[in-house]
mmCIF file of C-alpha atoms in Angstrom:
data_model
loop_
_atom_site.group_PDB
_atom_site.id
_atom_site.type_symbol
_atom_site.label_atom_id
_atom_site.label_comp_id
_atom_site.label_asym_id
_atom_site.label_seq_id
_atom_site.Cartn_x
_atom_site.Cartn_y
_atom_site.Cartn_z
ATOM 1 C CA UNK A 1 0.000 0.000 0.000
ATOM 2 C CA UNK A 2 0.815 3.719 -0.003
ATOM 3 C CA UNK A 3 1.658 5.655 3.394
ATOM 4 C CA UNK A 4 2.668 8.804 4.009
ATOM 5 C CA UNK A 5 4.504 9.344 7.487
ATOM 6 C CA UNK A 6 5.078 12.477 9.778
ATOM 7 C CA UNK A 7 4.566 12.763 13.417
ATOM 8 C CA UNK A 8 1.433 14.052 14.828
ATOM 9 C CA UNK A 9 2.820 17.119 16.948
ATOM 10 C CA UNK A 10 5.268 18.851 17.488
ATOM 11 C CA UNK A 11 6.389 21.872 20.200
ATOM 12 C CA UNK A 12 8.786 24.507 19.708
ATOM 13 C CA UNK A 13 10.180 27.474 21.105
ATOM 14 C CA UNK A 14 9.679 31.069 18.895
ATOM 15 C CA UNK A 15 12.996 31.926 17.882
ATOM 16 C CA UNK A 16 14.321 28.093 17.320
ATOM 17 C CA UNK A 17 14.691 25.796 14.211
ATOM 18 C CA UNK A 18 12.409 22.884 14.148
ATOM 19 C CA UNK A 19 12.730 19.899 12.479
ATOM 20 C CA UNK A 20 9.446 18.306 10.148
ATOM 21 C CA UNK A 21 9.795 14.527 9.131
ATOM 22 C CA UNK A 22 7.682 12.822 6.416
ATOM 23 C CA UNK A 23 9.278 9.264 5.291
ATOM 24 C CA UNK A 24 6.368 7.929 2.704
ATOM 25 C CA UNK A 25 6.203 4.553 0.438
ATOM 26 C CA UNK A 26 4.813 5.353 -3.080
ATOM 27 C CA UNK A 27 3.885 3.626 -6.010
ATOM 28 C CA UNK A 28 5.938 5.697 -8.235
ATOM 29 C CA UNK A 29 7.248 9.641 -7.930
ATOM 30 C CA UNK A 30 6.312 12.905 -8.921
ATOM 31 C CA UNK A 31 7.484 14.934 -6.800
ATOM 32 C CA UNK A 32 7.086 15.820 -2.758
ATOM 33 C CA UNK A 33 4.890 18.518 -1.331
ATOM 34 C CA UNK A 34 4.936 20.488 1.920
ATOM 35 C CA UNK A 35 2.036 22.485 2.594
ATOM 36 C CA UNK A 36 0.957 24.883 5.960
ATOM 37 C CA UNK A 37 -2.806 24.946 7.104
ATOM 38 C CA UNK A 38 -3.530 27.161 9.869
ATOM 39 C CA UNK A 39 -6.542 25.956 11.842
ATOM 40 C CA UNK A 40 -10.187 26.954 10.017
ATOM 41 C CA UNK A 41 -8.062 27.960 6.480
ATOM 42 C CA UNK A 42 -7.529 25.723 3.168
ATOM 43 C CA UNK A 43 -3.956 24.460 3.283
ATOM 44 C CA UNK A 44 -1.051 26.578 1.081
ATOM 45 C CA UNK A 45 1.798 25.921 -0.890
ATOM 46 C CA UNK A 46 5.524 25.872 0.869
ATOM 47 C CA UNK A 47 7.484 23.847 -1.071
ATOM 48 C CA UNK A 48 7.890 21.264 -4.010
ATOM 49 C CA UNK A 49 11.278 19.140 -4.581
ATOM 50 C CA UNK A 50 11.694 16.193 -7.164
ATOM 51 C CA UNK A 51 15.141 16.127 -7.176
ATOM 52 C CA UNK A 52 17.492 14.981 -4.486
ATOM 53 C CA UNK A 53 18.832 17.943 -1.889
ATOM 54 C CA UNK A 54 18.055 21.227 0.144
ATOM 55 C CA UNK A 55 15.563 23.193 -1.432
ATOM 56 C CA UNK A 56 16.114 27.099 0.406
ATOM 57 C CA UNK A 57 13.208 29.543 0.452
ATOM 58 C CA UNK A 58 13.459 32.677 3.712
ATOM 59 C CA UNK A 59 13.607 30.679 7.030
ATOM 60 C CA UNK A 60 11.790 27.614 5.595
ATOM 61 C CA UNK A 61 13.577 24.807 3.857
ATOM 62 C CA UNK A 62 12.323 21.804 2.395
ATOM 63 C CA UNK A 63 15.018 18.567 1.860
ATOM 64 C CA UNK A 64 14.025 15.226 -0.392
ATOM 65 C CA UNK A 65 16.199 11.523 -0.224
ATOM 66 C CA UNK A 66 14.459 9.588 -2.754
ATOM 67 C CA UNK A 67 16.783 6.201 -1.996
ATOM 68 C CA UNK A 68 15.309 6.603 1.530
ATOM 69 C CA UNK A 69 11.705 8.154 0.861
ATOM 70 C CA UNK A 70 12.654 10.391 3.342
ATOM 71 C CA UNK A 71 11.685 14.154 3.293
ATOM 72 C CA UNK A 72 12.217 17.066 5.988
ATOM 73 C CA UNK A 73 10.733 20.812 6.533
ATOM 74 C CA UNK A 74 13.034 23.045 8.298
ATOM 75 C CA UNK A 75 11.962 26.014 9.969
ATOM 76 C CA UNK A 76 14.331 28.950 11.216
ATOM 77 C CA UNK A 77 13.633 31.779 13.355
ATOM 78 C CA UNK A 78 10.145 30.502 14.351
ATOM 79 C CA UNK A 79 7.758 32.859 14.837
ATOM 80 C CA UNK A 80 3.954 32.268 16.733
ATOM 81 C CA UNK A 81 2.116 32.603 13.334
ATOM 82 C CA UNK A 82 4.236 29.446 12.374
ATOM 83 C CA UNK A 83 1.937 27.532 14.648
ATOM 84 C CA UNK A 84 -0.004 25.414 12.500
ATOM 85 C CA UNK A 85 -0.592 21.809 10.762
ATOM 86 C CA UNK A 86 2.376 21.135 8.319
ATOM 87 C CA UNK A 87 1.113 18.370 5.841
ATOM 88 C CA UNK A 88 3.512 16.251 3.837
ATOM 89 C CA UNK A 89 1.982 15.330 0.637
ATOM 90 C CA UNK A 90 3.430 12.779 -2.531
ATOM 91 C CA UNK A 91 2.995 12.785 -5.795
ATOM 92 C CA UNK A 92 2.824 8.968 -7.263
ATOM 93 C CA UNK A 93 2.908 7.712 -11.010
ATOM 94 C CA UNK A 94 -0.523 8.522 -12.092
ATOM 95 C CA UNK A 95 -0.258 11.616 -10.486
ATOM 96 C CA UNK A 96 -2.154 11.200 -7.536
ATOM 97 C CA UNK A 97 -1.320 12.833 -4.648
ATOM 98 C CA UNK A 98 -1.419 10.881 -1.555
ATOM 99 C CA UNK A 99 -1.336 13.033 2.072
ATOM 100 C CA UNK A 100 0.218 12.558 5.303
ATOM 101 C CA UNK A 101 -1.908 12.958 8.389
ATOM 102 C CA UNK A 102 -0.177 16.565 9.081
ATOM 103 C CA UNK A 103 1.876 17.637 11.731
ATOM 104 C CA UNK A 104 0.549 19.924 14.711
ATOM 105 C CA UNK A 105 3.405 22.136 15.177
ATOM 106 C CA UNK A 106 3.193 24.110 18.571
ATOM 107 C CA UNK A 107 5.080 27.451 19.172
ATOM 108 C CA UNK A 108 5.829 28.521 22.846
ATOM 109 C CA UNK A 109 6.954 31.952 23.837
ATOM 110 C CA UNK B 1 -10.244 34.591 -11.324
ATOM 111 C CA UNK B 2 -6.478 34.779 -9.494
ATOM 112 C CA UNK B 3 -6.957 31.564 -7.208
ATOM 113 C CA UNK B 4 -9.908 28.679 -7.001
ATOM 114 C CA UNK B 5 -12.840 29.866 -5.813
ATOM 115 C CA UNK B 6 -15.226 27.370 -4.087
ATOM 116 C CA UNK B 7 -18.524 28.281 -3.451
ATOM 117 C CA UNK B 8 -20.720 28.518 -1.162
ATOM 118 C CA UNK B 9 -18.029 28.875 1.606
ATOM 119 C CA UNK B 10 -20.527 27.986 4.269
ATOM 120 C CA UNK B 11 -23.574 25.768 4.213
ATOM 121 C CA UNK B 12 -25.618 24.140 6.633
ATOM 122 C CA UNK B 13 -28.934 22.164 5.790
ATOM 123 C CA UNK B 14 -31.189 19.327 6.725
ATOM 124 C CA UNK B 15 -30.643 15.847 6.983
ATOM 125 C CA UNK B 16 -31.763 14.204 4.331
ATOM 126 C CA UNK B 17 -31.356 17.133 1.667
ATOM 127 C CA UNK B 18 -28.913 17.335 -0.893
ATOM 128 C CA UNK B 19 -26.146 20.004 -1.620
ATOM 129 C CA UNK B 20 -24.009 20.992 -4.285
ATOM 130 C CA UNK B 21 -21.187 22.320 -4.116
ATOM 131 C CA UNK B 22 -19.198 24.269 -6.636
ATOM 132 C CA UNK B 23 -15.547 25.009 -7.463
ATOM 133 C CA UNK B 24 -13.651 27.299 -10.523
ATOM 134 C CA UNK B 25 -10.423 26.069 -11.291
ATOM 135 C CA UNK B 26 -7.247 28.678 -11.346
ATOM 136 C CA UNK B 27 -7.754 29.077 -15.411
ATOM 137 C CA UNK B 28 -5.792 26.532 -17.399
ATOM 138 C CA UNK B 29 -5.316 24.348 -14.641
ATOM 139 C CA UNK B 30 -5.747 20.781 -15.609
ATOM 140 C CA UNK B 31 -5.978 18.685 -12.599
ATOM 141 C CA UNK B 32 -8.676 19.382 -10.094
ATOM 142 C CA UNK B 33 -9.246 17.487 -6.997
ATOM 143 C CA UNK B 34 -12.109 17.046 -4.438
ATOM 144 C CA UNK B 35 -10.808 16.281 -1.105
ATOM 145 C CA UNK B 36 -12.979 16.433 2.605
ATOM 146 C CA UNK B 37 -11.895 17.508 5.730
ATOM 147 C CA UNK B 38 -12.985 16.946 9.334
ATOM 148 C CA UNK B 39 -11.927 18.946 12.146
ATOM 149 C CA UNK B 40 -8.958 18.061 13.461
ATOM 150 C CA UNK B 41 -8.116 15.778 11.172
ATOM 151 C CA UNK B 42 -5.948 15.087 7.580
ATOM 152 C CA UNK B 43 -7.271 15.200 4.148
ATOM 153 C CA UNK B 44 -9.286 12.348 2.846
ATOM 154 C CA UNK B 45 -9.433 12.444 -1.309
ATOM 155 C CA UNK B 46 -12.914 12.221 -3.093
ATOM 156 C CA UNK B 47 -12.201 12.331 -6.759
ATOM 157 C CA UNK B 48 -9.659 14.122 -9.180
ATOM 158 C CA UNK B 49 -10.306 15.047 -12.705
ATOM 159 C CA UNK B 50 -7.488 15.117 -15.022
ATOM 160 C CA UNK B 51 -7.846 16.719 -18.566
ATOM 161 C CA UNK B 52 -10.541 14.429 -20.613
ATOM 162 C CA UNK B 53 -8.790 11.023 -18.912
ATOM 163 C CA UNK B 54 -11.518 9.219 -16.979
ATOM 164 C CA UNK B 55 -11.852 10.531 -13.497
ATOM 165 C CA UNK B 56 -10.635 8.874 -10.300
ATOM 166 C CA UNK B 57 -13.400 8.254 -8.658
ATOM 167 C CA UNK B 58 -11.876 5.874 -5.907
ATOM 168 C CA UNK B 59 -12.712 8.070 -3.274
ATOM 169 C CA UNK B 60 -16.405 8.664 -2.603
ATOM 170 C CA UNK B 61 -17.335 7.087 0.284
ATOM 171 C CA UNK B 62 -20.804 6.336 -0.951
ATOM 172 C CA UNK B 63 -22.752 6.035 -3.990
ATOM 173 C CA UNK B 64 -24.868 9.694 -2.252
ATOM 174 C CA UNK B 65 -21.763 11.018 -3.460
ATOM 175 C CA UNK B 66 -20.533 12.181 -7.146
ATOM 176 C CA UNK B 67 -19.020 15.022 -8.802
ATOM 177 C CA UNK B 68 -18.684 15.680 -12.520
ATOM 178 C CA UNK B 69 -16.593 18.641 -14.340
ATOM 179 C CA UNK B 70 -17.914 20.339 -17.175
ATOM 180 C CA UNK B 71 -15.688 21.476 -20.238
ATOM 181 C CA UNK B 72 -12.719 20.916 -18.406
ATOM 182 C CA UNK B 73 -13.217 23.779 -15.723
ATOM 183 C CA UNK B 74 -16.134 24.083 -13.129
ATOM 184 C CA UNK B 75 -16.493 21.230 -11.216
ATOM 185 C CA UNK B 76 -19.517 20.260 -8.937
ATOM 186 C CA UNK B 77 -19.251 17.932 -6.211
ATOM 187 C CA UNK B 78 -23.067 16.517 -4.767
ATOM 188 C CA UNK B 79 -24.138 14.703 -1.918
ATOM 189 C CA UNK B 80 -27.535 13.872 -2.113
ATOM 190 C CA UNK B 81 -29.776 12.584 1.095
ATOM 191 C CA UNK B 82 -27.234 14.254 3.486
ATOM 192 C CA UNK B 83 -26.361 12.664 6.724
ATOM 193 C CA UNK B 84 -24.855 14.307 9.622
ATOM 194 C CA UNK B 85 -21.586 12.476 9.225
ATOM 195 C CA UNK B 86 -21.088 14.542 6.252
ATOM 196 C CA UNK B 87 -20.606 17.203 7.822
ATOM 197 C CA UNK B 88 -16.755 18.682 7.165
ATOM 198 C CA UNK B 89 -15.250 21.014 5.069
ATOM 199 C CA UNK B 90 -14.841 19.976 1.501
ATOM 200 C CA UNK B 91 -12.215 21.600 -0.373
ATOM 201 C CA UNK B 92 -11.272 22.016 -3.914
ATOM 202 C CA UNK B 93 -7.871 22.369 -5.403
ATOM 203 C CA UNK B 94 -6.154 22.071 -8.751
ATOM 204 C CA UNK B 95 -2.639 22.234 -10.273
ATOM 205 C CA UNK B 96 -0.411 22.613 -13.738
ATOM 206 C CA UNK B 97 2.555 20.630 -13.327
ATOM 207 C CA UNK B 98 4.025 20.909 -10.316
ATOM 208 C CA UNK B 99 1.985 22.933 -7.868
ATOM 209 C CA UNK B 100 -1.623 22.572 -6.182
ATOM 210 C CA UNK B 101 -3.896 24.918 -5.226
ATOM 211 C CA UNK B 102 -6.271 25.297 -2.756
ATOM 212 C CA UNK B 103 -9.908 27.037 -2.851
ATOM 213 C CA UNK B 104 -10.725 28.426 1.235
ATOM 214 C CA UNK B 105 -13.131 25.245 1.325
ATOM 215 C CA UNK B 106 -17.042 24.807 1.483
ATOM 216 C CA UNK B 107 -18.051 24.105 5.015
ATOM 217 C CA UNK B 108 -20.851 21.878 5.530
ATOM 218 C CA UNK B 109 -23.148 21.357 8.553
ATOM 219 C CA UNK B 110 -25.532 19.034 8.554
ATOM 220 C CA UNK B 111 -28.176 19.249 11.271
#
């Protein structure tokens, strides 16, 4: 079958990095999507990466292993609107996108 | 329009009625998806339309369910006899190669 994995929360302190996981087994790739939905809103675009490596965009950063189906969302310099769900998202070979659960990312003061 | 607009963005009706729900693709977009969302909890797909190929219609939970998408753009997603449990928010996104957008959801109560 097809899973998508990323943990289910998260806590960190405003002003810190922070860490996202997703590991996922596809049938097929197209690609790896990280998206941010703030509670009540429609989820929206961070990042895309098909290739292999860092992907740099401000304080987020979005990093892809396809030998190990592995994936990571970094954020810098956290700030309290970066609380939110971060959802990990895969594109397989009939371009289908199959979604992680999210991950509840918590920012303290 | 600039993004996908979904409409109506709020919607609450009887058990037992049905609802449509609509959504305009970003313009040229080929893909469009239909996904639901409970609160709290991650997206569950419904259906995704892409270009003329048949649709993937592996994931309506029920035959009260369908959606079709006329001349490649609009899409409507119904639920007919509506039970409580339907009661989420459905959103609407679609992409062009290698990004997906989102419309700001219909939100359906059922009461």
């Amino acid at each position: 079958g097809q899973n998508i994995d990323q943990p289910t929360e998260m806590t960190a302190t405003e002003g810190a990095i922070v860490q996202i996981n997703c590991t996922y087994q596809t049938s097929g790739f197209n690609g790896l999507f990280w998206y941010q939905q703030h509670a009540g809103e429609a989820p929206t675009f961070l990042s895309y990466n098909v290739l292999d490596g860092l992907e740099e965009k401000g304080r987020f950063s979005s990093f892809l292993s396809r030998s190990k189906g592995y994936s990571y969302l970094l954020l810098k310099e956290l700030q309290m609107k970066d609380s939110a769900s971060y959802l990990c998202a895969v594109m397989d070979s009939n371009y289908q996108l199959i979604w992680g659960a999210g991950t509840k990312l918590i920012i303290k003061p | 329009g600039a993004g996908v607009s979904q409409s109506p963005s709020n919607k609450v009706t009887e058990k037992g009625k049905d609802v449509e729900l609509r959504c305009d693709p970003i313009s040229g977009h080929t893909a469009l998806y239909w996904y639901r969302q409970s609160l709290g909890q991650g997206l569950e797909f419904l259906i995704y339309f892409q270009g003329n190929s048949a649709p993937d219609k592996s994931g309506l939970p029920s035959d009260r369910f369908s959606a079709e998408r006329t001349g490649g753009s609009v899409s409507t997603l119904t639920i007919q006899r509506t039970q409580q449990e339907d009661s989420a928010v459905y959103l609407c996104a679609s992409s062009f190669r290698n990004t997906i957008y989102f419309g700001e959801g219909s939100w359906l109560t059922v009461v």
